[in-house]
Structure formats: structure tokens, C-alpha cells
Amino acid sequence: MFHKNTYITRRNELKGKMSSGLILFQGNSEASFNYPDNTYHFRQDSNFLYFFGLDHPDMTAVIDIDSGEEILFGDDVDMDDIIWMGPQPLMKDKAGEVGVSKSMPISKLKELISEAISKGRKIHFLPPYRGDNVLLLTQLLDKTADAVKQGASQELIRAVVSLRIHKDEEEVKEIEYAMDIAYEMHTTAMKMAMPGVVEREIAGKIEGIAHSMGNGVSFPIILSINGQTLHNHYHGNVLRKGRMMVTDAGAESLLHYASDITRTVPVGGKFDNRQKQIYEIVLKANTEAIKAVKPGKTNRDSHLYAAEIIASGLKDLGIMKGSITDAVQEGAHALFFPHGLGHHMGLDVHDMEGLGENFIGYDENITRSNQFGLAFLRFGKEYEPGHVFTVEPGLYFIPALIDLWKSENKLSEFINYDAVEKYKDFGGIRIEDDVLVTKDGYRVLGKPIPKTITEIEETMNA
Ligand code: GLY
Ligand code: MN
């Protein structure tokens, strides 16, 4: 973990942003997969990690905003636990590691919360997303599960977002380590993308890299020769020439900071002409959108800029037509680019989205559109120094969506449906990098991962 002063400072800043009452931070417990004792790889809650740093299950923390007191709740292990799990630090030592002076058994939590409620004090908590944490809140607060889900504190959400959204130097270093892992994962995947290989052989190999260098993957690996399905987790296809393989994969550093990178490569290591044409459009959208990053500009504008580049490239190929400005304004490009340009990234790969996407990506100046395509943009607001986010334009030929739009003759003033038909067997391309907003511009994080056609062909044929 970071030095304990990091966590003390974060908690003090949080207290300074809150009015009064108690803040309840729930850590995660182990989660079962096929029977109770067979559990998933443990993942601590990211807010708990941010403020308390402790990567152990079954802890809850309370901060008294008015008195400043902090208490860590959890139970010391007994001899049975030690026999199975080995020696574990005492709760008071765990608390001390992160600068919390008081620890108490979990059985005392209910007493403390009930007393606060009886005095009319506000209990602030973040939106719970795990069943056992919802259950604990129903017991502590004497509320139904629905009331608990509706009852998260907006004041706390806003305060947490305002802190976590700006990454400091030590956090950026962690993200860059996660990028080092991603570099190994993606260059390995590129070299393996040869005809006859099954997708799962590559997905398994790169997941192993994530585990061997860090804390495993930051989200389930997306790897497919059917990249037109945006989040394709099926890894059973045999690679064949003529297809492009999309690999959207990232890792967690040892402190759980994420990377999230996408590369698309031609199976066999050589782009054909059609692949080159489409690839260059997406590459330009990626690189130009990155160059547009600067404090004060908005990610919504970068998204629309990338959409214009895609529409204009498709117009050059005869797939789109008419005014590019009008086409993008009407959302015609979304037939081929139906998702957002990117999202914040940090302790969560989609950072803090569990607190409510619009709290992270939008504000009173920039609100979310409801137009197909633009509606999926998770981050629209102004860039600020310290933001870390993804830039991930894509271009896809999704047969079912093409058929639907064509049957409706939708936006046919901008789309040449006869030309589109010829690309229905193409698949999709996405190119994603992770970017830090600096004082006067941007920095693409991590060692550059091959991205141009020449770099990719050289890597695959090395
Ligand atoms: N890397 C997957 C996503 O951004 O949704
Ligand atoms: Mn992403």
C-alpha cells in the first residue's frame, strides 16, 4: 500500500468536504462462485482501498465527520483461521498501518450506528453493489433493500468523486505499472495471432501475464475475431486469415490501479488493402482525439471530433455521404461507431461508475445526450489536470444493426447502404490508449504499444 500519510490526507480532505454525520465505508467480503467456500479471487472495494488502503475482507470503517474520529471494524482471526490461512495481523495493527487509531469488533458496529440514528445523525454511505453489503445495510439502518439502494448519500458521492477523479503522481505511477503489464499482454497477443490458433489460447496466455506481473486482469478479457460485437467474451473461434483480432484487455497493478488498452491486428500479421483503409480511419480518430486533450476542452467535443474523422473516412470510401457536420449532428456515424470515446480510469477500470455514471462524466454544464451513440459516452465533461481516461474510438460493421437501419431507410441521406453491404463480413476495429490530462495538455501513459500498421506488422513478424 501507499505510505499511511496518503490515506490520512485523503480522509482529512474528505472530512473537509462533508457537512456532518457519520460516513460508513463498507469493505468487501469474499464472494462465492459455485459453492460457499469456493470463492472468487478477492477484490476489495475501490473506495475502501482509496481511503483505507487495506486489502483484506470483512472490514467496515466509520468516520465521524463532526468529531473527526475514525474507527475500523473487523474481527481478529482465531486459531482455526490461522491453521488454514496462516498468521494474520491483528485489527489494531491493520488500523495502525493506515493511520487509524481505533479498531473494534464488527459486533459493535450496529450499536454505534443505532445510537447515531437515535440522535438523529445522518449516516452517509455509497451505493452498495454486492448483496451481502446491501444486507448488512438493511440490518444496520433498519431499512428495506430498496430503501438502502435509494438511500446513498449524494453529498458523499460528490465528495468522493471530487477526490478520486484527480490522480496524483503516486497513482499515475501505479497506472503506468499496470500499463507495463498491458504492454506485455498486447505484444504477446499480437505475436500469437496466427491462423489456426484458438482465441482462448491467446486470452489464457495474456490473462496469465496479468496474474504473473500484477493483480490479474482489470476486467474480463475481450478478445475476438468478431470485434463487431463490442464486448465479446467468447474465445472459441479459430483464427483465420482475412479476419482482424480485437484485443481489449488490461491489468491491475499490485495496488489495484487499472490499465485498459485495445489493439486490433490482422490475423497472420499482414494487413490487406481493405483492412488498411478502415484501420487508418480509426487510427486517425484515436491519435487526433488524443491531440485534442487539454484542460478546459471537453471530452464530448473530442468524441464528436473522432466521430467526424470516422464519418469523413467512410465518406472517402463511399460508405457515407453528404455533409459530415450534419451526419454527425444527426448521429449517422453511430451505425459504425455506436459507443463513447472513453471513460475515466483509476482504481476501477471504469472509474467510480458504481457511484453513478453521470456523477463522474457529466456536470451542470455538460449533460448526457439521449441520441443513439452519443448516449453511451460515459465521460462528456471538461478535462482537468489529473484526469486519467481512455480514448477508444472504433469502427464496426454490425450486420444486425445494418439490417435494421437499412430496413428503416434510416438517415439514408448520409449512408450509402449498397456500399455498406460489401463490408458486412468485415468485423470491427477499436484502438484504445490511456491518457493523463496535464497542466497544459496530455500525456499518453505507458511505454508505447505498437499501433501503426508498420509497427504492428513488424511486431507480428519479428
Ligand atoms: N475495456 C472495456 C470497456 O472499456 O468497456
Ligand atoms: Mn475502455
Short mmCIF file of C-alpha atoms and ligand atoms in Angstrom, two decimals:
data_model
loop_
_atom_site.label_atom_id
_atom_site.label_comp_id
_atom_site.label_asym_id
_atom_site.label_seq_id
_atom_site.Cartn_x
_atom_site.Cartn_y
_atom_site.Cartn_z
CA MET A 1 0.00 0.00 0.00
CA PHE A 2 0.99 3.66 -0.14
CA HIS A 3 2.52 5.32 2.93
CA LYS A 4 -0.09 5.78 5.66
CA ASN A 5 0.07 9.56 5.26
CA THR A 6 -1.57 9.20 1.84
CA TYR A 7 -4.64 7.63 3.44
CA ILE A 8 -4.67 10.07 6.37
CA THR A 9 -4.55 13.01 3.95
CA ARG A 10 -7.32 11.56 1.77
CA ARG A 11 -9.59 11.06 4.78
CA ASN A 12 -8.89 14.55 6.10
CA GLU A 13 -9.72 16.03 2.72
CA LEU A 14 -12.93 14.03 2.65
CA LYS A 15 -13.94 15.26 6.12
CA GLY A 16 -13.30 18.81 4.94
CA LYS A 17 -15.80 18.34 2.12
CA MET A 18 -18.61 16.89 4.23
CA SER A 19 -21.11 18.77 6.45
CA SER A 20 -21.90 16.43 9.37
CA GLY A 21 -22.88 12.94 10.49
CA LEU A 22 -21.17 9.58 10.08
CA ILE A 23 -19.61 8.09 6.95
CA LEU A 24 -19.84 4.34 6.63
CA PHE A 25 -17.37 2.67 4.26
CA GLN A 26 -18.07 -0.98 3.61
CA GLY A 27 -15.19 -3.16 2.57
CA ASN A 28 -15.91 -6.28 0.57
CA SER A 29 -16.19 -9.87 1.79
CA GLU A 30 -15.16 -12.97 -0.08
CA ALA A 31 -17.66 -13.84 -2.86
CA SER A 32 -18.60 -17.44 -3.62
CA PHE A 33 -18.79 -18.84 -7.10
CA ASN A 34 -20.12 -22.41 -7.25
CA TYR A 35 -20.46 -23.25 -3.56
CA PRO A 36 -19.98 -21.16 -0.45
CA ASP A 37 -16.36 -21.96 0.38
CA ASN A 38 -15.11 -21.81 -3.20
CA THR A 39 -14.54 -18.12 -3.67
CA TYR A 40 -13.50 -15.76 -6.45
CA HIS A 41 -10.15 -14.05 -6.28
CA PHE A 42 -10.74 -11.45 -3.51
CA ARG A 43 -11.21 -7.88 -4.71
CA GLN A 44 -11.50 -5.11 -2.14
CA ASP A 45 -13.97 -2.28 -2.75
CA SER A 46 -12.18 0.58 -4.51
CA ASN A 47 -13.50 3.34 -2.23
CA PHE A 48 -12.37 1.37 0.80
CA LEU A 49 -8.96 0.93 -0.84
CA TYR A 50 -8.74 4.63 -1.65
CA PHE A 51 -9.42 5.84 1.89
CA PHE A 52 -8.21 2.90 3.99
CA GLY A 53 -5.75 1.01 1.76
CA LEU A 54 -6.38 -2.33 3.49
CA ASP A 55 -6.72 -5.23 1.08
CA HIS A 56 -8.45 -7.71 3.44
CA PRO A 57 -12.05 -8.97 3.52
CA ASP A 58 -14.74 -8.29 6.16
CA MET A 59 -13.93 -4.78 7.33
CA THR A 60 -16.09 -1.69 7.69
CA ALA A 61 -14.88 1.76 8.59
CA VAL A 62 -16.71 4.69 10.14
CA ILE A 63 -15.65 8.32 10.02
CA ASP A 64 -17.34 10.75 12.39
CA ILE A 65 -17.37 13.98 10.39
CA ASP A 66 -18.16 16.11 13.45
CA SER A 67 -15.59 14.77 15.92
CA GLY A 68 -13.07 13.61 13.32
CA GLU A 69 -12.88 10.15 14.93
CA GLU A 70 -12.15 7.16 12.70
CA ILE A 71 -12.89 3.55 13.65
CA LEU A 72 -12.07 0.35 11.80
CA PHE A 73 -14.48 -2.51 12.45
CA GLY A 74 -13.49 -6.14 11.94
CA ASP A 75 -12.67 -9.30 13.85
CA ASP A 76 -9.27 -10.74 14.69
CA VAL A 77 -8.70 -14.21 13.28
CA ASP A 78 -8.90 -17.24 15.57
CA MET A 79 -6.69 -20.35 15.67
CA ASP A 80 -8.83 -22.18 13.06
CA ASP A 81 -8.27 -19.30 10.63
CA ILE A 82 -4.55 -19.29 11.35
CA ILE A 83 -4.33 -23.03 10.63
CA TRP A 84 -5.93 -22.55 7.19
CA MET A 85 -4.75 -19.06 6.25
CA GLY A 86 -1.53 -18.57 8.20
CA PRO A 87 -0.82 -15.81 10.70
CA GLN A 88 -2.76 -12.57 10.12
CA PRO A 89 -2.13 -9.10 11.57
CA LEU A 90 -4.39 -8.01 14.41
CA MET A 91 -7.13 -5.49 13.59
CA LYS A 92 -5.43 -2.83 15.70
CA ASP A 93 -2.22 -3.32 13.70
CA LYS A 94 -4.08 -3.17 10.39
CA ALA A 95 -5.72 0.07 11.55
CA GLY A 96 -2.34 1.45 12.61
CA GLU A 97 -0.85 0.71 9.19
CA VAL A 98 -3.18 3.30 7.66
CA GLY A 99 -3.19 5.79 10.50
CA VAL A 100 -6.50 4.81 12.12
CA SER A 101 -6.15 4.84 15.90
CA LYS A 102 -9.21 2.83 16.91
CA SER A 103 -10.45 -0.63 15.94
CA MET A 104 -13.47 -2.54 17.22
CA PRO A 105 -15.10 -5.94 16.63
CA ILE A 106 -17.74 -5.97 13.92
CA SER A 107 -20.44 -6.79 16.54
CA LYS A 108 -20.06 -3.22 17.89
CA LEU A 109 -20.93 -1.61 14.56
CA LYS A 110 -24.70 -1.99 14.96
CA GLU A 111 -24.56 -0.35 18.42
CA LEU A 112 -22.67 2.67 17.11
CA ILE A 113 -24.95 3.16 14.11
CA SER A 114 -28.15 2.67 16.15
CA GLU A 115 -27.01 5.23 18.68
CA ALA A 116 -26.22 7.74 15.95
CA ILE A 117 -29.62 7.18 14.32
CA SER A 118 -31.38 7.62 17.67
CA LYS A 119 -29.69 11.01 17.96
CA GLY A 120 -30.95 11.95 14.50
CA ARG A 121 -27.50 11.92 12.94
CA LYS A 122 -27.13 11.38 9.20
CA ILE A 123 -25.43 8.14 8.08
CA HIS A 124 -23.69 8.68 4.74
CA PHE A 125 -22.92 5.64 2.62
CA LEU A 126 -22.07 4.97 -1.03
CA PRO A 127 -24.27 2.90 -3.36
CA PRO A 128 -23.76 -0.76 -2.40
CA TYR A 129 -23.34 -3.20 -5.30
CA ARG A 130 -22.83 -6.53 -3.51
CA GLY A 131 -25.71 -8.46 -1.98
CA ASP A 132 -24.04 -9.04 1.38
CA ASN A 133 -23.29 -5.34 1.78
CA VAL A 134 -26.90 -4.45 0.94
CA LEU A 135 -27.98 -6.98 3.55
CA LEU A 136 -25.66 -5.53 6.19
CA LEU A 137 -27.03 -2.05 5.49
CA THR A 138 -30.64 -3.24 5.82
CA GLN A 139 -29.73 -4.56 9.27
CA LEU A 140 -27.70 -1.56 10.38
CA LEU A 141 -30.17 1.04 9.17
CA ASP A 142 -33.35 -0.98 9.69
CA LYS A 143 -34.44 -0.29 6.11
CA THR A 144 -35.58 -2.41 3.18
CA ALA A 145 -33.10 -3.31 0.45
CA ASP A 146 -34.87 -0.91 -1.93
CA ALA A 147 -34.64 1.93 0.58
CA VAL A 148 -30.95 1.18 1.08
CA LYS A 149 -30.33 1.27 -2.67
CA GLN A 150 -32.13 4.61 -2.95
CA GLY A 151 -30.53 5.98 0.19
CA ALA A 152 -26.89 6.51 -0.82
CA SER A 153 -25.58 9.94 0.11
CA GLN A 154 -25.23 12.30 -2.85
CA GLU A 155 -23.11 14.59 -0.70
CA LEU A 156 -20.69 11.72 -0.07
CA ILE A 157 -20.74 10.62 -3.72
CA ARG A 158 -19.83 14.12 -4.88
CA ALA A 159 -17.08 14.46 -2.26
CA VAL A 160 -15.54 11.08 -3.15
CA VAL A 161 -15.69 11.80 -6.89
CA SER A 162 -14.04 15.19 -6.42
CA LEU A 163 -11.07 13.48 -4.72
CA ARG A 164 -10.71 10.26 -6.70
CA ILE A 165 -11.11 11.92 -10.10
CA HIS A 166 -7.75 13.72 -9.86
CA LYS A 167 -4.87 11.24 -9.90
CA ASP A 168 -1.69 12.27 -8.12
CA GLU A 169 1.84 11.27 -9.00
CA GLU A 170 1.93 8.06 -6.98
CA GLU A 171 -1.38 6.93 -8.50
CA VAL A 172 -0.16 7.69 -12.03
CA LYS A 173 2.93 5.60 -11.29
CA GLU A 174 0.69 2.68 -10.33
CA ILE A 175 -1.35 3.11 -13.52
CA GLU A 176 1.87 3.14 -15.53
CA TYR A 177 2.90 -0.12 -13.92
CA ALA A 178 -0.48 -1.54 -14.98
CA MET A 179 0.42 -0.22 -18.46
CA ASP A 180 3.73 -2.11 -18.39
CA ILE A 181 1.73 -5.29 -17.83
CA ALA A 182 -0.65 -4.32 -20.66
CA TYR A 183 2.37 -3.84 -22.94
CA GLU A 184 3.42 -7.45 -22.34
CA MET A 185 -0.15 -8.71 -22.75
CA HIS A 186 -0.77 -6.92 -26.03
CA THR A 187 2.55 -7.58 -27.72
CA THR A 188 2.19 -11.26 -26.76
CA ALA A 189 -1.34 -11.37 -28.22
CA MET A 190 -0.12 -9.77 -31.45
CA LYS A 191 2.65 -12.32 -31.90
CA MET A 192 0.23 -15.20 -31.27
CA ALA A 193 -2.46 -14.00 -33.73
CA MET A 194 -1.73 -16.53 -36.44
CA PRO A 195 -4.13 -18.70 -38.48
CA GLY A 196 -5.17 -21.91 -36.72
CA VAL A 197 -4.73 -20.59 -33.18
CA VAL A 198 -7.85 -20.68 -30.98
CA GLU A 199 -8.78 -17.37 -29.31
CA ARG A 200 -8.73 -18.90 -25.84
CA GLU A 201 -5.09 -19.89 -26.23
CA ILE A 202 -4.23 -16.20 -26.57
CA ALA A 203 -6.73 -14.98 -23.97
CA GLY A 204 -5.43 -17.52 -21.44
CA LYS A 205 -1.83 -16.64 -22.11
CA ILE A 206 -2.34 -12.91 -21.61
CA GLU A 207 -4.52 -13.40 -18.53
CA GLY A 208 -1.59 -15.38 -17.11
CA ILE A 209 0.70 -12.42 -17.79
CA ALA A 210 -1.67 -10.15 -15.86
CA HIS A 211 -1.56 -12.53 -12.90
CA SER A 212 2.17 -13.10 -13.06
CA MET A 213 3.05 -9.39 -13.09
CA GLY A 214 0.24 -7.82 -11.06
CA ASN A 215 -3.17 -8.47 -9.62
CA GLY A 216 -4.75 -10.11 -12.65
CA VAL A 217 -6.95 -8.52 -15.25
CA SER A 218 -8.80 -5.26 -14.63
CA PHE A 219 -11.91 -6.66 -16.41
CA PRO A 220 -12.71 -9.89 -18.27
CA ILE A 221 -10.62 -10.04 -21.44
CA ILE A 222 -12.36 -9.10 -24.68
CA LEU A 223 -10.57 -10.93 -27.49
CA SER A 224 -12.22 -11.93 -30.72
CA ILE A 225 -12.07 -12.14 -34.47
CA ASN A 226 -15.67 -10.93 -34.23
CA GLY A 227 -14.75 -7.48 -32.98
CA GLN A 228 -18.04 -6.12 -34.31
CA THR A 229 -19.51 -7.45 -31.03
CA LEU A 230 -18.19 -4.76 -28.72
CA HIS A 231 -17.72 -6.81 -25.56
CA ASN A 232 -17.08 -10.26 -26.98
CA HIS A 233 -16.11 -12.68 -24.22
CA TYR A 234 -16.47 -15.82 -26.35
CA HIS A 235 -12.99 -17.18 -27.02
CA GLY A 236 -13.76 -20.32 -29.00
CA ASN A 237 -13.11 -19.17 -32.59
CA VAL A 238 -10.19 -20.43 -34.62
CA LEU A 239 -8.20 -17.53 -36.08
CA ARG A 240 -8.24 -17.37 -39.85
CA LYS A 241 -6.70 -15.10 -42.45
CA GLY A 242 -8.90 -12.26 -43.57
CA ARG A 243 -10.20 -11.53 -40.05
CA MET A 244 -8.92 -8.91 -37.63
CA MET A 245 -8.47 -9.77 -33.97
CA VAL A 246 -9.62 -7.19 -31.43
CA THR A 247 -7.94 -7.48 -28.03
CA ASP A 248 -9.37 -5.19 -25.34
CA ALA A 249 -7.52 -6.08 -22.17
CA GLY A 250 -5.84 -4.50 -19.17
CA ALA A 251 -4.35 -5.41 -15.85
CA GLU A 252 -4.36 -4.29 -12.24
CA SER A 253 -1.20 -3.15 -10.53
CA LEU A 254 -0.46 -4.66 -7.13
CA LEU A 255 -2.34 -1.74 -5.55
CA HIS A 256 -5.29 -2.36 -7.90
CA TYR A 257 -4.89 0.54 -10.32
CA ALA A 258 -6.06 -0.39 -13.82
CA SER A 259 -4.92 -0.20 -17.39
CA ASP A 260 -7.31 -0.64 -20.33
CA ILE A 261 -5.87 -0.99 -23.83
CA THR A 262 -7.28 -2.13 -27.15
CA ARG A 263 -5.34 -3.16 -30.21
CA THR A 264 -6.66 -4.69 -33.43
CA VAL A 265 -4.40 -6.76 -35.67
CA PRO A 266 -4.79 -8.72 -38.91
CA VAL A 267 -4.67 -12.47 -38.36
CA GLY A 268 -1.40 -13.66 -39.91
CA GLY A 269 0.46 -10.39 -39.49
CA LYS A 270 -0.21 -8.58 -42.76
CA PHE A 271 -2.99 -6.02 -43.36
CA ASP A 272 -4.84 -6.39 -46.67
CA ASN A 273 -5.95 -3.25 -48.51
CA ARG A 274 -9.47 -3.14 -47.14
CA GLN A 275 -8.17 -3.65 -43.59
CA LYS A 276 -5.61 -0.89 -44.09
CA GLN A 277 -8.26 1.56 -45.27
CA ILE A 278 -10.56 1.01 -42.29
CA TYR A 279 -7.67 0.78 -39.82
CA GLU A 280 -6.20 4.13 -40.87
CA ILE A 281 -9.54 5.83 -40.22
CA VAL A 282 -9.74 4.51 -36.65
CA LEU A 283 -6.06 5.25 -36.03
CA LYS A 284 -6.57 8.86 -37.12
CA ALA A 285 -9.63 9.17 -34.86
CA ASN A 286 -7.54 7.83 -31.95
CA THR A 287 -4.45 9.98 -32.48
CA GLU A 288 -6.31 13.19 -33.35
CA ALA A 289 -8.72 12.84 -30.43
CA ILE A 290 -5.72 12.40 -28.11
CA LYS A 291 -4.06 15.51 -29.54
CA ALA A 292 -7.22 17.49 -28.75
CA VAL A 293 -6.90 16.79 -25.00
CA LYS A 294 -6.24 19.95 -23.00
CA PRO A 295 -7.63 21.37 -19.75
CA GLY A 296 -10.74 23.39 -20.50
CA LYS A 297 -11.72 21.37 -23.60
CA THR A 298 -14.44 18.75 -23.20
CA ASN A 299 -14.38 15.03 -23.87
CA ARG A 300 -17.76 15.44 -25.56
CA ASP A 301 -16.08 17.62 -28.18
CA SER A 302 -13.28 15.07 -28.59
CA HIS A 303 -15.89 12.35 -29.05
CA LEU A 304 -17.65 14.37 -31.75
CA TYR A 305 -14.30 15.17 -33.38
CA ALA A 306 -13.47 11.45 -33.54
CA ALA A 307 -16.96 10.83 -34.96
CA GLU A 308 -16.29 13.40 -37.70
CA ILE A 309 -12.99 11.74 -38.59
CA ILE A 310 -14.74 8.37 -38.84
CA ALA A 311 -17.60 9.76 -40.92
CA SER A 312 -15.22 11.59 -43.20
CA GLY A 313 -13.06 8.48 -43.70
CA LEU A 314 -16.16 6.47 -44.52
CA LYS A 315 -17.28 9.14 -46.97
CA ASP A 316 -13.93 8.80 -48.77
CA LEU A 317 -14.67 5.09 -49.13
CA GLY A 318 -18.19 5.78 -50.46
CA ILE A 319 -19.84 4.27 -47.38
CA MET A 320 -21.16 7.57 -46.04
CA LYS A 321 -22.19 10.66 -47.99
CA GLY A 322 -23.44 14.23 -47.60
CA SER A 323 -22.37 16.84 -45.09
CA ILE A 324 -20.10 15.38 -42.40
CA THR A 325 -21.15 18.02 -39.87
CA ASP A 326 -24.82 17.25 -40.43
CA ALA A 327 -24.20 13.48 -40.42
CA VAL A 328 -22.51 13.64 -37.03
CA GLN A 329 -25.10 16.00 -35.63
CA GLU A 330 -27.86 13.58 -36.69
CA GLY A 331 -25.90 10.61 -35.28
CA ALA A 332 -25.46 8.79 -38.62
CA HIS A 333 -21.86 7.80 -37.76
CA ALA A 334 -23.21 5.80 -34.80
CA LEU A 335 -24.17 2.99 -37.19
CA PHE A 336 -20.41 2.35 -37.31
CA PHE A 337 -19.24 3.91 -34.01
CA PRO A 338 -22.07 3.18 -31.58
CA HIS A 339 -20.18 3.74 -28.31
CA GLY A 340 -18.46 6.57 -26.46
CA LEU A 341 -14.89 7.74 -26.93
CA GLY A 342 -13.89 6.66 -23.43
CA HIS A 343 -14.23 6.67 -19.66
CA HIS A 344 -12.29 7.64 -16.55
CA MET A 345 -9.86 5.03 -15.26
CA GLY A 346 -8.18 4.52 -11.91
CA LEU A 347 -8.87 2.03 -9.14
CA ASP A 348 -11.80 0.88 -11.27
CA VAL A 349 -11.34 0.33 -14.96
CA HIS A 350 -14.49 2.41 -15.47
CA ASP A 351 -13.55 4.61 -12.57
CA MET A 352 -16.24 5.19 -9.95
CA GLU A 353 -19.08 4.30 -12.30
CA GLY A 354 -20.60 2.36 -9.40
CA LEU A 355 -21.29 5.74 -7.79
CA GLY A 356 -23.43 6.75 -10.79
CA GLU A 357 -22.01 7.36 -14.26
CA ASN A 358 -23.32 10.89 -14.54
CA PHE A 359 -21.61 11.99 -11.30
CA ILE A 360 -18.28 11.07 -12.89
CA GLY A 361 -18.70 12.00 -16.51
CA TYR A 362 -21.13 14.92 -16.53
CA ASP A 363 -21.94 18.06 -14.58
CA GLU A 364 -24.27 21.06 -14.64
CA ASN A 365 -22.57 22.39 -17.81
CA ILE A 366 -22.46 19.21 -19.89
CA THR A 367 -25.37 16.80 -19.59
CA ARG A 368 -25.76 13.42 -21.25
CA SER A 369 -27.37 13.26 -24.67
CA ASN A 370 -30.07 10.70 -25.38
CA GLN A 371 -29.11 10.27 -29.04
CA PHE A 372 -28.13 6.71 -30.03
CA GLY A 373 -24.32 6.51 -29.84
CA LEU A 374 -23.67 9.77 -28.00
CA ALA A 375 -25.85 8.50 -25.15
CA PHE A 376 -23.20 5.85 -24.47
CA LEU A 377 -20.48 8.44 -23.92
CA ARG A 378 -19.64 7.89 -20.25
CA PHE A 379 -17.41 10.97 -19.90
CA GLY A 380 -18.52 14.21 -21.53
CA LYS A 381 -17.31 16.99 -19.25
CA GLU A 382 -14.34 19.33 -19.27
CA TYR A 383 -10.81 17.96 -18.89
CA GLU A 384 -8.96 18.87 -15.72
CA PRO A 385 -5.31 18.18 -14.86
CA GLY A 386 -5.10 14.80 -13.15
CA HIS A 387 -7.91 13.17 -15.10
CA VAL A 388 -6.94 9.76 -16.42
CA PHE A 389 -9.22 8.31 -19.07
CA THR A 390 -9.35 6.14 -22.17
CA VAL A 391 -9.50 7.26 -25.79
CA GLU A 392 -11.02 4.34 -27.68
CA PRO A 393 -12.72 5.08 -30.97
CA GLY A 394 -13.89 2.11 -33.01
CA LEU A 395 -15.42 1.30 -36.36
CA TYR A 396 -17.67 -1.72 -36.67
CA PHE A 397 -19.88 -3.37 -39.24
CA ILE A 398 -22.62 -4.94 -37.13
CA PRO A 399 -24.83 -6.96 -39.52
CA ALA A 400 -27.97 -6.90 -37.35
CA LEU A 401 -27.74 -3.13 -36.81
CA ILE A 402 -27.04 -2.50 -40.50
CA ASP A 403 -30.07 -4.63 -41.47
CA LEU A 404 -32.28 -2.75 -39.00
CA TRP A 405 -31.24 0.72 -40.13
CA LYS A 406 -31.43 -0.28 -43.78
CA SER A 407 -34.95 -1.69 -43.35
CA GLU A 408 -35.97 1.67 -41.87
CA ASN A 409 -34.02 3.59 -44.53
CA LYS A 410 -32.63 5.42 -41.52
CA LEU A 411 -30.52 8.53 -42.20
CA SER A 412 -30.14 7.34 -45.80
CA GLU A 413 -29.12 10.86 -46.84
CA PHE A 414 -25.82 10.10 -45.06
CA ILE A 415 -25.40 6.34 -45.55
CA ASN A 416 -24.83 4.51 -48.79
CA TYR A 417 -26.44 1.22 -47.80
CA ASP A 418 -25.38 -0.59 -51.02
CA ALA A 419 -21.73 0.13 -50.21
CA VAL A 420 -22.20 -0.89 -46.56
CA GLU A 421 -23.43 -4.33 -47.69
CA LYS A 422 -19.96 -5.08 -49.05
CA TYR A 423 -18.44 -4.64 -45.57
CA LYS A 424 -20.88 -6.77 -43.60
CA ASP A 425 -18.25 -9.52 -43.35
CA PHE A 426 -15.54 -7.15 -42.12
CA GLY A 427 -15.85 -7.31 -38.33
CA GLY A 428 -14.62 -4.37 -36.28
CA ILE A 429 -11.65 -2.33 -35.18
CA ARG A 430 -11.03 -0.49 -31.91
CA ILE A 431 -7.86 1.28 -30.80
CA GLU A 432 -7.61 2.38 -27.17
CA ASP A 433 -4.99 4.25 -25.16
CA ASP A 434 -4.92 5.62 -21.61
CA VAL A 435 -4.31 9.34 -21.27
CA LEU A 436 -3.45 11.72 -18.41
CA VAL A 437 -4.51 15.37 -18.58
CA THR A 438 -1.54 17.54 -17.63
CA LYS A 439 -1.39 21.26 -16.74
CA ASP A 440 -1.29 22.31 -20.37
CA GLY A 441 -2.08 19.23 -22.44
CA TYR A 442 -1.87 15.48 -22.13
CA ARG A 443 0.44 12.52 -21.72
CA VAL A 444 -0.27 9.09 -23.19
CA LEU A 445 0.54 6.74 -20.33
CA GLY A 446 2.92 3.80 -20.53
CA LYS A 447 5.50 2.58 -22.98
CA PRO A 448 4.01 2.92 -26.49
CA ILE A 449 2.31 -0.31 -27.57
CA PRO A 450 2.60 -0.94 -31.36
CA LYS A 451 -0.23 0.94 -33.03
CA THR A 452 0.63 2.00 -36.59
CA ILE A 453 0.31 -0.52 -39.41
CA THR A 454 4.10 -0.70 -39.76
CA GLU A 455 4.65 -1.17 -36.01
CA ILE A 456 2.03 -3.90 -35.79
CA GLU A 457 3.32 -5.78 -38.84
CA GLU A 458 6.89 -5.55 -37.54
CA THR A 459 5.87 -6.84 -34.11
CA MET A 460 3.81 -9.69 -35.51
CA ASN A 461 6.53 -10.79 -37.89
CA ALA A 462 9.52 -10.31 -35.60
N1 GLY B 1 -12.36 -2.09 -21.81
C1 GLY B 1 -13.75 -2.31 -21.83
C2 GLY B 1 -14.51 -1.08 -21.77
O1 GLY B 1 -13.97 -0.01 -21.71
O2 GLY B 1 -15.73 -1.10 -21.73
MN MN B 2 -12.12 1.04 -22.15
#
